[in-house]
mmCIF file of C-alpha atoms in Angstrom:
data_model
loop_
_atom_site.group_PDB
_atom_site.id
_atom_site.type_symbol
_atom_site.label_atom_id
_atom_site.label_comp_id
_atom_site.label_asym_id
_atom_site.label_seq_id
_atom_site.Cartn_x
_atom_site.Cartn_y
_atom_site.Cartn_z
ATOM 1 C CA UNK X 636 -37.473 -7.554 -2.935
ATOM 2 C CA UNK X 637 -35.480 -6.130 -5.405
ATOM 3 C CA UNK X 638 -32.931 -7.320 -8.296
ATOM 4 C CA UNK X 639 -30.257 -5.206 -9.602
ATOM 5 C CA UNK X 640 -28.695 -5.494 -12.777
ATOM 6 C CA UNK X 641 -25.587 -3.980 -14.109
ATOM 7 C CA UNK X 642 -24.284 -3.270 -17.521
ATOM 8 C CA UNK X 643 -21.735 -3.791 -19.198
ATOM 9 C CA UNK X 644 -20.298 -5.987 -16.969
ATOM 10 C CA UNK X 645 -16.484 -5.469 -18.469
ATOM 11 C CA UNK X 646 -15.547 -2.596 -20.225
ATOM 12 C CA UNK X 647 -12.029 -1.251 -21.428
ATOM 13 C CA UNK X 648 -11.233 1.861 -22.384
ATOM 14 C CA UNK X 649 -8.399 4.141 -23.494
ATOM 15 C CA UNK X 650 -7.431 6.775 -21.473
ATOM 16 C CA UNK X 651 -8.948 10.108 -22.653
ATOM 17 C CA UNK X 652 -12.750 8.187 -23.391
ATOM 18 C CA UNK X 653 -16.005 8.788 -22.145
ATOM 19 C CA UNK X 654 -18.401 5.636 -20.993
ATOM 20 C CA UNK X 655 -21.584 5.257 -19.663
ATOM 21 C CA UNK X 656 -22.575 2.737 -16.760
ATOM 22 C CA UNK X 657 -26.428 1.135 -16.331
ATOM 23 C CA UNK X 658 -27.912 0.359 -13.345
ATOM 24 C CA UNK X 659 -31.344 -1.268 -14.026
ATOM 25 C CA UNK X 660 -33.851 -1.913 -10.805
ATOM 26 C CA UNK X 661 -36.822 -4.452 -11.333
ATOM 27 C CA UNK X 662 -38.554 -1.748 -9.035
ATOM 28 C CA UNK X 663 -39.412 1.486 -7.599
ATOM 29 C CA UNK X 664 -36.441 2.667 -5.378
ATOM 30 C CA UNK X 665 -35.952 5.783 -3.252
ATOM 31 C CA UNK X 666 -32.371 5.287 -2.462
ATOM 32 C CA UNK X 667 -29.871 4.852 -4.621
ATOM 33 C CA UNK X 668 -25.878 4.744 -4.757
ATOM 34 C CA UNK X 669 -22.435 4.350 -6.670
ATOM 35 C CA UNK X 670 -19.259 2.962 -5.513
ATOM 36 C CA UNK X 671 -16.445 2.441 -7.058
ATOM 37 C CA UNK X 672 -13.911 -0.141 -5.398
ATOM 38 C CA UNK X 673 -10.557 0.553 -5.988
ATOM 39 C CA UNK X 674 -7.818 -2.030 -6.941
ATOM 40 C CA UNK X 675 -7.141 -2.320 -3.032
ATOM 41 C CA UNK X 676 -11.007 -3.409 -1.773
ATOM 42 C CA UNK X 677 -12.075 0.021 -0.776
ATOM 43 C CA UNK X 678 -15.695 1.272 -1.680
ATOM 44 C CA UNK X 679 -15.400 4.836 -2.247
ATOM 45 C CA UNK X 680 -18.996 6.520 -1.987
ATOM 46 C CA UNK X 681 -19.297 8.309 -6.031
ATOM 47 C CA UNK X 682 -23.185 9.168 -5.646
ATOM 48 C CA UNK X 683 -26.368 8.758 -3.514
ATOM 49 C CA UNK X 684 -28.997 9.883 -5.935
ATOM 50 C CA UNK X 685 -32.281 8.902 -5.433
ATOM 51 C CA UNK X 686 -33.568 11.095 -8.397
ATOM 52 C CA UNK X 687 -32.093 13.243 -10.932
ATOM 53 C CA UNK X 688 -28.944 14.070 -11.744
ATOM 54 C CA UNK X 689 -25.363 15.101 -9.920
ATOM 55 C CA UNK X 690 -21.984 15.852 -10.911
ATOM 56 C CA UNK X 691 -18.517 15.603 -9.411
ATOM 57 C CA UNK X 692 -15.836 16.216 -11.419
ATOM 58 C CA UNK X 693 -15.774 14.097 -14.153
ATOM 59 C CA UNK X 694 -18.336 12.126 -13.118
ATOM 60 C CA UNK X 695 -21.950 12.322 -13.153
ATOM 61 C CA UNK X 696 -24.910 10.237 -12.519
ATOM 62 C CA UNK X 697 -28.889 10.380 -13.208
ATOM 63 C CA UNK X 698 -31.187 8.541 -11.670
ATOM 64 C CA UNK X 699 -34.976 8.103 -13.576
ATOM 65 C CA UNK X 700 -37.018 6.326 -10.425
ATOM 66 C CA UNK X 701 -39.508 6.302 -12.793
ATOM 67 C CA UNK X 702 -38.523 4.159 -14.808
ATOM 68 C CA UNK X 703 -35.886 2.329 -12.791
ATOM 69 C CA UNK X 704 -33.040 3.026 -13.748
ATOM 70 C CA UNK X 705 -29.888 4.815 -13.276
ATOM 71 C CA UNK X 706 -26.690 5.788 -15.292
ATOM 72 C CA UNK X 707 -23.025 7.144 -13.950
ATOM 73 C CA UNK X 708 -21.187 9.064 -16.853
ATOM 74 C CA UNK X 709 -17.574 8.733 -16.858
ATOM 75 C CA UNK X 710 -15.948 11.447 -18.819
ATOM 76 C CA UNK X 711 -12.379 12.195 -20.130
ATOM 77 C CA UNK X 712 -11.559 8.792 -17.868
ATOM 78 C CA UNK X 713 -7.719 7.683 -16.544
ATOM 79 C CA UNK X 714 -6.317 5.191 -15.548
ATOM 80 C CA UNK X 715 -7.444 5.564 -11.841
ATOM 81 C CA UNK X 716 -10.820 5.194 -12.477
ATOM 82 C CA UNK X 717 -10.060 1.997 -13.113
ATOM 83 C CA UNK X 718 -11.523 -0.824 -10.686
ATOM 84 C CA UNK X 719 -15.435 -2.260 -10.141
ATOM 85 C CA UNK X 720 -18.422 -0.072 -10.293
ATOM 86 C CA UNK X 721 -21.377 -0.730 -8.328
ATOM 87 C CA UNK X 722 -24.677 0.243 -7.696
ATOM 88 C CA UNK X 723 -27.161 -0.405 -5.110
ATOM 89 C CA UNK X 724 -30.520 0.499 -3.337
ATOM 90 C CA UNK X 725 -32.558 -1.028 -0.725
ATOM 91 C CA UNK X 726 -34.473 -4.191 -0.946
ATOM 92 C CA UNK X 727 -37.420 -2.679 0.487
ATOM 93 C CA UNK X 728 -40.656 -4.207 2.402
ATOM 94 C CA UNK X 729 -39.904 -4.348 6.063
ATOM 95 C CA UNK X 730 -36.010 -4.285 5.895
ATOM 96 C CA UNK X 731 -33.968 -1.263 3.871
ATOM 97 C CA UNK X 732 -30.554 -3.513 3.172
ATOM 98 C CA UNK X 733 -28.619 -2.735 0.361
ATOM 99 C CA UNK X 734 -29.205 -5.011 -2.577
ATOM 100 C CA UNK X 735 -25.900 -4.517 -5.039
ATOM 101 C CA UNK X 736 -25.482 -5.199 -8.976
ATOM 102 C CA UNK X 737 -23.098 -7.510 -9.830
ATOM 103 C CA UNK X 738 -20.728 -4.357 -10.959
ATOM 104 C CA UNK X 739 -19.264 -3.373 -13.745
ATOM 105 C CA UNK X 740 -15.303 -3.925 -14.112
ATOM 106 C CA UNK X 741 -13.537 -1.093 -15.512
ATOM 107 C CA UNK X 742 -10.231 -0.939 -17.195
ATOM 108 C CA UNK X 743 -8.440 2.354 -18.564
ATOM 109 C CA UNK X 744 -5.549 1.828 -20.922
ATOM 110 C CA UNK X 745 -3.002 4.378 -21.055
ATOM 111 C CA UNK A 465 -15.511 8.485 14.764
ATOM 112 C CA UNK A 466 -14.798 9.823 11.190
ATOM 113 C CA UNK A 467 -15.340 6.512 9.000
ATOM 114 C CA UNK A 468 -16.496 3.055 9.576
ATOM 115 C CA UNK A 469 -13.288 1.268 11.074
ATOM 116 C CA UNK A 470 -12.936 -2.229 10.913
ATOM 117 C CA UNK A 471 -10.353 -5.152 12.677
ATOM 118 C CA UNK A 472 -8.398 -6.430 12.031
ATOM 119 C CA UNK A 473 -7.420 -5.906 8.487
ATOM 120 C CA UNK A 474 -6.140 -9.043 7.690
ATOM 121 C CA UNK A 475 -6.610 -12.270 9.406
ATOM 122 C CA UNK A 476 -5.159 -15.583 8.797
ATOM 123 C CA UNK A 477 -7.049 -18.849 11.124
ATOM 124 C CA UNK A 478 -6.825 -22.585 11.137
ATOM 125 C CA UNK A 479 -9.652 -24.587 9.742
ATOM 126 C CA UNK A 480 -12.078 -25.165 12.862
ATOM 127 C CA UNK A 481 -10.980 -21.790 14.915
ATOM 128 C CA UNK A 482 -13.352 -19.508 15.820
ATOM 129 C CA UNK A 483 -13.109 -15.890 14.484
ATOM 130 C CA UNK A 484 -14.633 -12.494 15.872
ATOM 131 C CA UNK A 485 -14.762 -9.603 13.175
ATOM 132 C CA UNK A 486 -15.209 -6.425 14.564
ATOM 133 C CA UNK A 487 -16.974 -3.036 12.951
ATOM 134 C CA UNK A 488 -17.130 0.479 14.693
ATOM 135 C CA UNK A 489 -19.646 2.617 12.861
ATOM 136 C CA UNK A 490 -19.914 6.065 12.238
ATOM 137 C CA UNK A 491 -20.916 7.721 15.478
ATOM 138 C CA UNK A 492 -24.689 8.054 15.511
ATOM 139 C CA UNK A 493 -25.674 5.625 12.540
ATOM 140 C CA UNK A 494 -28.370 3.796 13.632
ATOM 141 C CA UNK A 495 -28.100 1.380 10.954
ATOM 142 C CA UNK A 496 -25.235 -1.159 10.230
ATOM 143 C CA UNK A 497 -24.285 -3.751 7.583
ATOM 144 C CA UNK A 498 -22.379 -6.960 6.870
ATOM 145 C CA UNK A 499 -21.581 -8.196 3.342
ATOM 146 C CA UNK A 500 -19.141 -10.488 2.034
ATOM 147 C CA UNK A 501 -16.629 -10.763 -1.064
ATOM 148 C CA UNK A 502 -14.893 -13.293 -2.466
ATOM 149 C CA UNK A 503 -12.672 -13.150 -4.733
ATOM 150 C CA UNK A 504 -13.552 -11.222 -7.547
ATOM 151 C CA UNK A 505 -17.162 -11.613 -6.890
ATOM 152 C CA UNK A 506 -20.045 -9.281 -6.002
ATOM 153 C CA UNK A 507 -21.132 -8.044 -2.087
ATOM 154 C CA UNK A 508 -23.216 -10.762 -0.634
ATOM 155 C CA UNK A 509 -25.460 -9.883 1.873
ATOM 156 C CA UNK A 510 -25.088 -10.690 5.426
ATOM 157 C CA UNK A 511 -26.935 -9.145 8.131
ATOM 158 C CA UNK A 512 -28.746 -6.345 8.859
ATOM 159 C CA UNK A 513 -29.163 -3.951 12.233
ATOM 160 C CA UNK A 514 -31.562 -0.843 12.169
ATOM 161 C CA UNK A 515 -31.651 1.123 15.429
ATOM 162 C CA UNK A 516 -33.682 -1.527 17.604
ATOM 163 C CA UNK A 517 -35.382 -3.368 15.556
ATOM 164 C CA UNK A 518 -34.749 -7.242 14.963
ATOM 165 C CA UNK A 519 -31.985 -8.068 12.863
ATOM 166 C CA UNK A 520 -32.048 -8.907 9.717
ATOM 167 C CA UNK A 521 -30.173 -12.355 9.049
ATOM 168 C CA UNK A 522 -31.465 -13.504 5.961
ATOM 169 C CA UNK A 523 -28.073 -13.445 4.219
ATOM 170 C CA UNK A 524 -26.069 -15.239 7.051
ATOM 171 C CA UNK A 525 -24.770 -18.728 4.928
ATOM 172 C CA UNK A 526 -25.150 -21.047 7.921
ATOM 173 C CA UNK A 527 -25.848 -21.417 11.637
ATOM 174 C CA UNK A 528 -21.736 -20.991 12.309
ATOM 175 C CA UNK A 529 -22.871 -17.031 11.456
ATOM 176 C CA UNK A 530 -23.912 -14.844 13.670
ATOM 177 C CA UNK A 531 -23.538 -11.258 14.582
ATOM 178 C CA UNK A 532 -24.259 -8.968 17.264
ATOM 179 C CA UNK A 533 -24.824 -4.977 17.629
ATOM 180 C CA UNK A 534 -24.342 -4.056 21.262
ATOM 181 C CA UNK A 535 -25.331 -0.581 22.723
ATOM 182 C CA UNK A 536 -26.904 0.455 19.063
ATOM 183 C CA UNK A 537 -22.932 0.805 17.813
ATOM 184 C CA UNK A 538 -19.780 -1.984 18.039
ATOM 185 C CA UNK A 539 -20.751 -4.568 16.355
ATOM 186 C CA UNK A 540 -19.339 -8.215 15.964
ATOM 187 C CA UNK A 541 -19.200 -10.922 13.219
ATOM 188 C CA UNK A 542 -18.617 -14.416 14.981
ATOM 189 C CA UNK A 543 -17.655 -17.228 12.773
ATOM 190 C CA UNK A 544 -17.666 -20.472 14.355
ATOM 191 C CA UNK A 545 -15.607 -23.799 13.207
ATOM 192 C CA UNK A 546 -14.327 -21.388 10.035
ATOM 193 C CA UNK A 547 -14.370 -23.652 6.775
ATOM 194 C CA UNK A 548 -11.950 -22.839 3.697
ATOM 195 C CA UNK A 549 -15.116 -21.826 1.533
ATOM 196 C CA UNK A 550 -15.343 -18.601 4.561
ATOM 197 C CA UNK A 551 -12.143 -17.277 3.055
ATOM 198 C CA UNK A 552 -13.649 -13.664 1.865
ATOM 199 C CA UNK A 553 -13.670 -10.084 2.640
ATOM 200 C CA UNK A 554 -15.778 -9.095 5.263
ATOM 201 C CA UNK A 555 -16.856 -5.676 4.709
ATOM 202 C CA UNK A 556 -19.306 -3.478 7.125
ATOM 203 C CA UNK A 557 -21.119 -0.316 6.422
ATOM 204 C CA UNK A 558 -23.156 2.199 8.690
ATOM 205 C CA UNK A 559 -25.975 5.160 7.705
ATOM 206 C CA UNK A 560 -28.183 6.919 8.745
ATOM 207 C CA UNK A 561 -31.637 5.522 8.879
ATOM 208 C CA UNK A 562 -32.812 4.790 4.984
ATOM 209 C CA UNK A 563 -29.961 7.115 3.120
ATOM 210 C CA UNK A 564 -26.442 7.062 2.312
ATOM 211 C CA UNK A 565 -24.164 3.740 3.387
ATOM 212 C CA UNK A 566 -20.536 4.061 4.303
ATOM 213 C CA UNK A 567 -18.141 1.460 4.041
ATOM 214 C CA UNK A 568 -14.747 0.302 5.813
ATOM 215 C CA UNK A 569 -12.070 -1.052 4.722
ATOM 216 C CA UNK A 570 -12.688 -4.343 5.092
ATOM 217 C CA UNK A 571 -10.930 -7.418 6.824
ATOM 218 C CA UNK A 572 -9.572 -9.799 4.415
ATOM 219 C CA UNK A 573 -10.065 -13.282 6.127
ATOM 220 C CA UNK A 574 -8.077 -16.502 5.373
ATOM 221 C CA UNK A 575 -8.989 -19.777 6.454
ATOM 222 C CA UNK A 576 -5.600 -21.890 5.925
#
């Protein structure tokens, strides 16, 4: 099945910065998604995005199946988007659960 | 129903109790998920349920796991003689077959 591996894995930034996230597969995937969990537990869904690229707001995300990988762009950040970001995409063979990175912890400094 | 609800939120057991966990999925996901998280660690993998298939339990920790789906919706996380190490939060998703996951909120379990 597959890993998932997650960079940086800490990151701090001051409010107004942009950052980029890495999600790195060890192979092919057809299902992929973002989550950022909040300071209280919850995983909010940012992006399923199997290929190519989206954008909400002042986030954004591209996903190269290719060449396993995929990146969330955080733009202009504050101090909400604070918290752990994860990725994740299924283990495949026989069963489709979701494998996750190890995240990325995200701090925004006023 | 409009999200994945879980209960109860929080619960606090005696070493040895029993526990039941319980998820309600999205109405008309056919496949649901268990992971765990301690403290300021990653999702761990629990079990798996995809319409009518088997189960996947490769992630259950020990035989005190086990969960069960009934109807193809509720479904329940039993843990049996809880330990101190099963302190974690329990959290359950739901999709639609092969695409996007939703999570709830999660139930925050303390073994005392």
């Amino acid at each position: 099945g597959i890993q998932v591996e997650q960079s940086p894995p800490d990151l701090i930034l001051q409010e107004g910065a942009n950052s980029t996230l890495r999600c790195n597969f060890s192979d092919s995937v057809n299902n992929l998604q973002w989550f950022h969990q909040n300071p209280w537990g919850q995983l909010i869904n940012l992006f399923y995005i199997p290929s190519g690229t989206k954008q909400n707001g002042r986030l954004s995300a591209t996903t190269v199946a290719t060449e396993r990988y995929s990146l969330l762009y955080i733009s202009s950040s504050q101090t909400t988007d604070s918290g752990v970001y994860f990725c994740a995409g299924p283990y495949g063979g026989a069963t489709n659960k979701l494998i996750f990175g190890t995240g990325t912890l995200l701090a925004v400094q006023p | 129903g409009a999200g994945v609800s879980q209960s109860p939120s929080n619960k606090v057991t005696e070493k040895g109790k029993d526990v039941e966990l319980r998820c309600d999925p999205i109405s008309g996901h056919t496949a649901l998920y268990w992971y765990r998280q301690s403290l300021g660690q990653g999702l761990e993998f629990l079990i798996y349920f995809q319409g009518n298939s088997a189960p996947d339990k490769s992630g259950l920790p020990s035989d005190r796991f086990s969960a069960e789906r009934t109807g193809g919706s509720v479904s329940t996380l039993t843990i049996q003689r809880t330990q101190q190490e099963d302190s974690a939060v329990y959290l359950c998703a739901s999709s639609l077959s092969k695409v996007e996951a939703f999570f709830g909120q999660g139930t925050r379990l303390t073994v005392v």
